[in-house]
PDB file of C-alpha atoms in Angstrom:
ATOM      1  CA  UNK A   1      12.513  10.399   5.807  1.00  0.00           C
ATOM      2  CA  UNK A   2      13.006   7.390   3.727  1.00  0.00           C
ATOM      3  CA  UNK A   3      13.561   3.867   5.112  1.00  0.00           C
ATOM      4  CA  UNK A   4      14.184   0.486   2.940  1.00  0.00           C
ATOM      5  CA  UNK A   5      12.293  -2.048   3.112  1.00  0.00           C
ATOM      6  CA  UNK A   6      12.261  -6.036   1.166  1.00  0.00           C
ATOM      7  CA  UNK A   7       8.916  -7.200  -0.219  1.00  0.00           C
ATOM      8  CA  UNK A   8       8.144 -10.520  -1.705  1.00  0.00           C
ATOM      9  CA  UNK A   9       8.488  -8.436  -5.512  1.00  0.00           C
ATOM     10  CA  UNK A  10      12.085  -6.458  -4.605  1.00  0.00           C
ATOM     11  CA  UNK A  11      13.741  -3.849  -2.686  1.00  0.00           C
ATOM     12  CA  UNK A  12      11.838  -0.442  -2.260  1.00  0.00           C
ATOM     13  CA  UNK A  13      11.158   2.733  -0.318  1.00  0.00           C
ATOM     14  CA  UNK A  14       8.919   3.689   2.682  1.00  0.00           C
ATOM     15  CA  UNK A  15       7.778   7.122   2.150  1.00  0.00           C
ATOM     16  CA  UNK A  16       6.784   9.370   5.349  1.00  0.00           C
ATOM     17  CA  UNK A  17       6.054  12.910   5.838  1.00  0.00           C
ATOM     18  CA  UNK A  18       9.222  14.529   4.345  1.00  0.00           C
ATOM     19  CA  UNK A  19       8.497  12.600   0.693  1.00  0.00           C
ATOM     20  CA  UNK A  20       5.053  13.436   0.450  1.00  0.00           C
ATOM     21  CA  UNK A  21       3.639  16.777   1.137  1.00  0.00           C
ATOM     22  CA  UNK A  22       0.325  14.702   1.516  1.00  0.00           C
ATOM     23  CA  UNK A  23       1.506  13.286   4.372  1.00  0.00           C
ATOM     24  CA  UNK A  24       2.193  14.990   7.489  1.00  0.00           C
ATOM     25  CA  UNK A  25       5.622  15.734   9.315  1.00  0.00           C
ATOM     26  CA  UNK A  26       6.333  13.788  12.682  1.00  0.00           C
ATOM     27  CA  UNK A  27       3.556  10.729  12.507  1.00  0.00           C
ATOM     28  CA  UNK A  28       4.172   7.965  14.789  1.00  0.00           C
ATOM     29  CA  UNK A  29       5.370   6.231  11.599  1.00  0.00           C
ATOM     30  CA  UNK A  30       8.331   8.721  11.206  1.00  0.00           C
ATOM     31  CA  UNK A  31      10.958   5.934  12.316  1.00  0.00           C
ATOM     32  CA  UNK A  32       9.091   2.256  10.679  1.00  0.00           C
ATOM     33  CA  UNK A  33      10.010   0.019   8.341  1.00  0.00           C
ATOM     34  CA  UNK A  34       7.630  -1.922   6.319  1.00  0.00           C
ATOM     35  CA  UNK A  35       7.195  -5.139   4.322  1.00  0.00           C
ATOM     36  CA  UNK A  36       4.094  -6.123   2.319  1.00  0.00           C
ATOM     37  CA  UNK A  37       3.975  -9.593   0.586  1.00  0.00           C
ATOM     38  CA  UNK A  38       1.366 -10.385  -2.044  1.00  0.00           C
ATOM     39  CA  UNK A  39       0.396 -13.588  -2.773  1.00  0.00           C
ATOM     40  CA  UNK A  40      -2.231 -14.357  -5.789  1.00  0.00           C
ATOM     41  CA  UNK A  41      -4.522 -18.063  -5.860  1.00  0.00           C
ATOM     42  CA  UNK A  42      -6.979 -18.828  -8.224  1.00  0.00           C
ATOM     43  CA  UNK A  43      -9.879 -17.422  -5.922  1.00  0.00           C
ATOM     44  CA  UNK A  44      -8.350 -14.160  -5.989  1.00  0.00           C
ATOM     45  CA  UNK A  45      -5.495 -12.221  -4.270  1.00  0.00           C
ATOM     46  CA  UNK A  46      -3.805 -11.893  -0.405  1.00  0.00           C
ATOM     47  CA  UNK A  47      -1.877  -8.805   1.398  1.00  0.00           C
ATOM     48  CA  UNK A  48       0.396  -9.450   4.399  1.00  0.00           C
ATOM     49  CA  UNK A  49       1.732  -6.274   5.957  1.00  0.00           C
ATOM     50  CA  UNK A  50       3.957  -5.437   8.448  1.00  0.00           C
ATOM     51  CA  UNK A  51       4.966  -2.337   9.820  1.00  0.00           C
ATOM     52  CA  UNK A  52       7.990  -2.209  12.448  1.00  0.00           C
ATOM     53  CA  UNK A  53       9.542   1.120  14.487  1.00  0.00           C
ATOM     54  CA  UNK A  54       5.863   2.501  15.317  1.00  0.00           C
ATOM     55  CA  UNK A  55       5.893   4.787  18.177  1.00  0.00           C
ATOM     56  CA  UNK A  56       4.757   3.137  21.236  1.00  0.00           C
ATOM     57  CA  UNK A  57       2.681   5.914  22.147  1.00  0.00           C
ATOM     58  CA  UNK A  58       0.013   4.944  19.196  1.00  0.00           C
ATOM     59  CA  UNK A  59      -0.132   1.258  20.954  1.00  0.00           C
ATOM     60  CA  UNK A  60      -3.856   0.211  20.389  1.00  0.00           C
ATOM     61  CA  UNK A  61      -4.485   2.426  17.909  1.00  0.00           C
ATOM     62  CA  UNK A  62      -6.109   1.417  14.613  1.00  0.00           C
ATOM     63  CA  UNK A  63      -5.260   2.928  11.556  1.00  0.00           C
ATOM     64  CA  UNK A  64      -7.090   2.216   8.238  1.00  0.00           C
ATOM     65  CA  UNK A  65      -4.773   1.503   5.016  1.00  0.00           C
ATOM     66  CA  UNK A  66      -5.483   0.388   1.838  1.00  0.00           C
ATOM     67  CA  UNK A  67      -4.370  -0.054  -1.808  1.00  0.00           C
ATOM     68  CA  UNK A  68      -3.848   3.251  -3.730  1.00  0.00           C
ATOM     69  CA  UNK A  69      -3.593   3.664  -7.412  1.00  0.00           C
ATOM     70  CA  UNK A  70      -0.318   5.735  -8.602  1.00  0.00           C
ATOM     71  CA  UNK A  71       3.487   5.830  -7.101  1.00  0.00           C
ATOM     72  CA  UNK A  72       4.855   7.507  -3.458  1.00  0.00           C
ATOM     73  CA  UNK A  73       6.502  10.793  -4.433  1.00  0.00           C
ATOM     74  CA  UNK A  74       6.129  14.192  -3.966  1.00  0.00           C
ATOM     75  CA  UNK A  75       3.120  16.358  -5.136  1.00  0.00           C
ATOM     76  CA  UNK A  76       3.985  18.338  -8.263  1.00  0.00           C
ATOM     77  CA  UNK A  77       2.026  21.033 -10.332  1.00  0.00           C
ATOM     78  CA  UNK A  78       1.300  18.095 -13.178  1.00  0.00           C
ATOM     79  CA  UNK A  79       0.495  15.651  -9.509  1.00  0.00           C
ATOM     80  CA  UNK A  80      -1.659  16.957  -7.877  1.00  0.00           C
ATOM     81  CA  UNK A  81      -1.904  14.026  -5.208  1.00  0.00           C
ATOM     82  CA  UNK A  82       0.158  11.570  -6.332  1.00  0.00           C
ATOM     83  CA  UNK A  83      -1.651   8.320  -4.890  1.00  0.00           C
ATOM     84  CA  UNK A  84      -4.692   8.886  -7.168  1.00  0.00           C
ATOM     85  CA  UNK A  85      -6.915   7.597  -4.352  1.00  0.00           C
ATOM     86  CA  UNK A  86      -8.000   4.071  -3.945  1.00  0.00           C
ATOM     87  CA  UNK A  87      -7.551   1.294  -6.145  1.00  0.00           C
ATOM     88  CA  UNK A  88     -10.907   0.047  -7.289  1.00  0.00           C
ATOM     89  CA  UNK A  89     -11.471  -3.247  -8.706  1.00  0.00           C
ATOM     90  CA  UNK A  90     -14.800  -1.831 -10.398  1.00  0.00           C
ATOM     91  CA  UNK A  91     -13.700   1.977 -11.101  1.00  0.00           C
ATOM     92  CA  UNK A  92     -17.658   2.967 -11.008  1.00  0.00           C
ATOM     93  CA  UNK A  93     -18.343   0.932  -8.462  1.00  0.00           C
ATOM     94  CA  UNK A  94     -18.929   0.904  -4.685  1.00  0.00           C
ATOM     95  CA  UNK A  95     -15.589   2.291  -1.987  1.00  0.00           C
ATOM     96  CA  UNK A  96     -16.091  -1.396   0.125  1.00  0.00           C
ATOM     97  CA  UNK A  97     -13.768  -4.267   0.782  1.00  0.00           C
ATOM     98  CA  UNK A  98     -15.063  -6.084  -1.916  1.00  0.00           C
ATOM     99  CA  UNK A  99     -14.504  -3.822  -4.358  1.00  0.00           C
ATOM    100  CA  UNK A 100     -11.116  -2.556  -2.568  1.00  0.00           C
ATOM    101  CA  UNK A 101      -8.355  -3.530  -1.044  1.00  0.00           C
ATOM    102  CA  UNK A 102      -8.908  -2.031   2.882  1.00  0.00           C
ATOM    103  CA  UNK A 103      -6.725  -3.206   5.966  1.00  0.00           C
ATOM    104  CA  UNK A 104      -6.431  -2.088   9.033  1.00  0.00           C
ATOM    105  CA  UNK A 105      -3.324  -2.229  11.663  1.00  0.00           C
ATOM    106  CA  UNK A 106      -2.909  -1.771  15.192  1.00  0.00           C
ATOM    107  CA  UNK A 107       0.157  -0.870  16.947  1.00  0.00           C
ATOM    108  CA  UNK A 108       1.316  -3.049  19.580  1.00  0.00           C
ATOM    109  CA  UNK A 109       3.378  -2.052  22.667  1.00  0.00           C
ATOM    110  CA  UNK A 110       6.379  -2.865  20.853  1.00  0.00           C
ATOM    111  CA  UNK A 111       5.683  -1.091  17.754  1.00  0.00           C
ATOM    112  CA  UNK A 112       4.947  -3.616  15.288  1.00  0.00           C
ATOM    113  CA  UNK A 113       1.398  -3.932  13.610  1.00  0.00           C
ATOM    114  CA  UNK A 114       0.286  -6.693  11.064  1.00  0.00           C
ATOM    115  CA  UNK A 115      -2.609  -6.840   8.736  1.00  0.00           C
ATOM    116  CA  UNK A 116      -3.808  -9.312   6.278  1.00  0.00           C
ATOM    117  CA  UNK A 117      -6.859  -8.556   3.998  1.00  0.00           C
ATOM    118  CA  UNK A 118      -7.791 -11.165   1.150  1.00  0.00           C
ATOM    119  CA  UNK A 119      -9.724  -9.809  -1.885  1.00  0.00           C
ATOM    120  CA  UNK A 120     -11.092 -12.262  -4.509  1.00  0.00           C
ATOM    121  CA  UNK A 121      -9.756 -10.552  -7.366  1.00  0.00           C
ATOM    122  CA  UNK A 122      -6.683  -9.616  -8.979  1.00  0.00           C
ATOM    123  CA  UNK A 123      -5.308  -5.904  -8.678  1.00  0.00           C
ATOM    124  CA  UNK A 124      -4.629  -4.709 -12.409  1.00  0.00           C
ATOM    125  CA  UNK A 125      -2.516  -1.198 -12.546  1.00  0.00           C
ATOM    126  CA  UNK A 126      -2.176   0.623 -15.975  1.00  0.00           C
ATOM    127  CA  UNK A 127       1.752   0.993 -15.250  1.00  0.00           C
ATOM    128  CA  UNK A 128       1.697  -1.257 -12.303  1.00  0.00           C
ATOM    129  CA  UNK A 129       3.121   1.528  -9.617  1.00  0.00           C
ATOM    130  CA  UNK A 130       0.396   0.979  -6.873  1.00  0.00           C
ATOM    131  CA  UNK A 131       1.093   2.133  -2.917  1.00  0.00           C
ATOM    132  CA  UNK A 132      -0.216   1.200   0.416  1.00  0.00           C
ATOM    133  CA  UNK A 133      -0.971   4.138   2.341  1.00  0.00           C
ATOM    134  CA  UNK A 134      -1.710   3.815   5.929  1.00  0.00           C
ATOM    135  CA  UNK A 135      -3.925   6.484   7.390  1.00  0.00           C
ATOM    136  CA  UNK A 136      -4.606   8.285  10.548  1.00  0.00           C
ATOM    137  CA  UNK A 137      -8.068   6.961  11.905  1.00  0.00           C
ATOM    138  CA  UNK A 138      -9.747   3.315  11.396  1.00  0.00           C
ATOM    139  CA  UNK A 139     -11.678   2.687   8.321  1.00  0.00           C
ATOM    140  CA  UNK A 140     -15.394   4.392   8.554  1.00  0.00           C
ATOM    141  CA  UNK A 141     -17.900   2.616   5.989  1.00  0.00           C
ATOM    142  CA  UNK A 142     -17.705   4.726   3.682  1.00  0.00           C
ATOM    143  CA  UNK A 143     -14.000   3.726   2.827  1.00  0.00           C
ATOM    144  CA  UNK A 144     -12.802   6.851   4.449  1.00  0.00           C
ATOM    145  CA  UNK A 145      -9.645   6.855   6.954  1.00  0.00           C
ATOM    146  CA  UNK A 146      -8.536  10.320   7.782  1.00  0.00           C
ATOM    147  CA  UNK A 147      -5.208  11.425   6.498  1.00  0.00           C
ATOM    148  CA  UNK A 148      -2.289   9.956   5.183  1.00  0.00           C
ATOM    149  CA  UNK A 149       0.244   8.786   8.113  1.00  0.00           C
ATOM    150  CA  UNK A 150       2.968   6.925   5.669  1.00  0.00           C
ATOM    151  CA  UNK A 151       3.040   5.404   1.786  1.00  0.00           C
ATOM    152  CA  UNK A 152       4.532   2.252   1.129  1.00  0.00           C
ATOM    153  CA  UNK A 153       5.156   2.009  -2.712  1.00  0.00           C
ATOM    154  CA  UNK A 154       4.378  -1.452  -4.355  1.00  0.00           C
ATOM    155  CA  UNK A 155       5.508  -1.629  -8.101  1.00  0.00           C
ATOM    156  CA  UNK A 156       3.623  -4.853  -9.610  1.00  0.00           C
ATOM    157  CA  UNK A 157       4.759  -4.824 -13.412  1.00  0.00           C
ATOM    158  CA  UNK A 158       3.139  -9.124 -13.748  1.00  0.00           C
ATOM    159  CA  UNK A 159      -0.091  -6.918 -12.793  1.00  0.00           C
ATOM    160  CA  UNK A 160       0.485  -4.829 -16.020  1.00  0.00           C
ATOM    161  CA  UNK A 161      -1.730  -5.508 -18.626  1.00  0.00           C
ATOM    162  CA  UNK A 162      -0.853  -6.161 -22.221  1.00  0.00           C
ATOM    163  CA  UNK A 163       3.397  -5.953 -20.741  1.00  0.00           C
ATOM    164  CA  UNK A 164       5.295  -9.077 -21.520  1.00  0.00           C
ATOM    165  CA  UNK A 165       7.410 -10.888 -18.836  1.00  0.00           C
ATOM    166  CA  UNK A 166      11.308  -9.891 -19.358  1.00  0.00           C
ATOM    167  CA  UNK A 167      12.840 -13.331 -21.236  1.00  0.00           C
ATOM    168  CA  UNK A 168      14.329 -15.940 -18.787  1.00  0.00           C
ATOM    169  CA  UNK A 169      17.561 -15.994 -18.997  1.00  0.00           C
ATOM    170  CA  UNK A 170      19.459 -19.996 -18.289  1.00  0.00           C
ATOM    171  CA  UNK A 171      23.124 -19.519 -16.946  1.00  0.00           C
ATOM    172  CA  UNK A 172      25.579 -22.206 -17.893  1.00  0.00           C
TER     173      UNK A 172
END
């Protein structure tokens, strides 16, 4: 099921279980909309999310999410898992909030969760298609969150290195 959602960069899609093979049919997030706003200072980068249309029945519930490297979309012979796992400020280094970008959200009774995580760097993507995936269980320490519940895509192209900002166009 797809839903819409506006984030501070443009429209996009909320991807659940029926986009992604990788994520399973009939999660509590079957029905939610999401937003995500990213907002970048000089000491380094913050994430507001907010997920609507959560089943009530996961009120209290945590559920760890984080920034993923690669696109929502379906797996394919050539990709393989199309997320490509966390984004990781240091590739070689350690899966922790400082060197990722980990939130986690809890339900309320009405169905809407927020979470805010502040990392002091700057995400850089190859191609800029990066995802939020929110996952099953809390975040262990190990940066591990049990499967995928719902991907929320997040296409930053000013985070693209080497790309040039499209011209500015003045209207009369």
């Amino acid at each position: 099921m797809l839903k819409r959602y506006l984030n501070s960069l443009g429209s996009t899609d909320l991807w659940t279980g029926e986009a992604d093979p990788a994520i399973p049919a009939d999660t509590a997030f079957d029905n939610a909309t999401a937003s995500v706003r990213i907002m970048e200072t000089p000491d380094g980068t913050g994430f507001k999310l907010r997920v609507e249309g959560i089943e009530t029945s996961v009120a209290g519930e945590t559920f760890g999410s984080h920034l993923h490297v690669g696109p929502c979309a379906a797996r394919g012979d050539d990709v393989p898992d199309p997320t490509k796992g966390h984004y990781k400020h240091d590739p070689n280094g350690p899966a922790n909030p400082e060197n990722e970008v980990w939130f986690d959200v809890v339900p309320s009774g009405t169905g809407v969760a927020n979470g805010n995580t502040f990392v002091s760097f700057r995400p850089v993507d190859d191609d800029g298609l990066m995802s939020i995936v929110i996952h099953a269980k809390p975040t262990d320490a190990n940066g591990k969150a049990g499967t995928k519940e719902v991907c929320l895509p997040v296409v930053v192209t000013s985070w693209v290195p080497d790309v040039e900002p499209p011209p500015v166009t003045e209207t009369p």
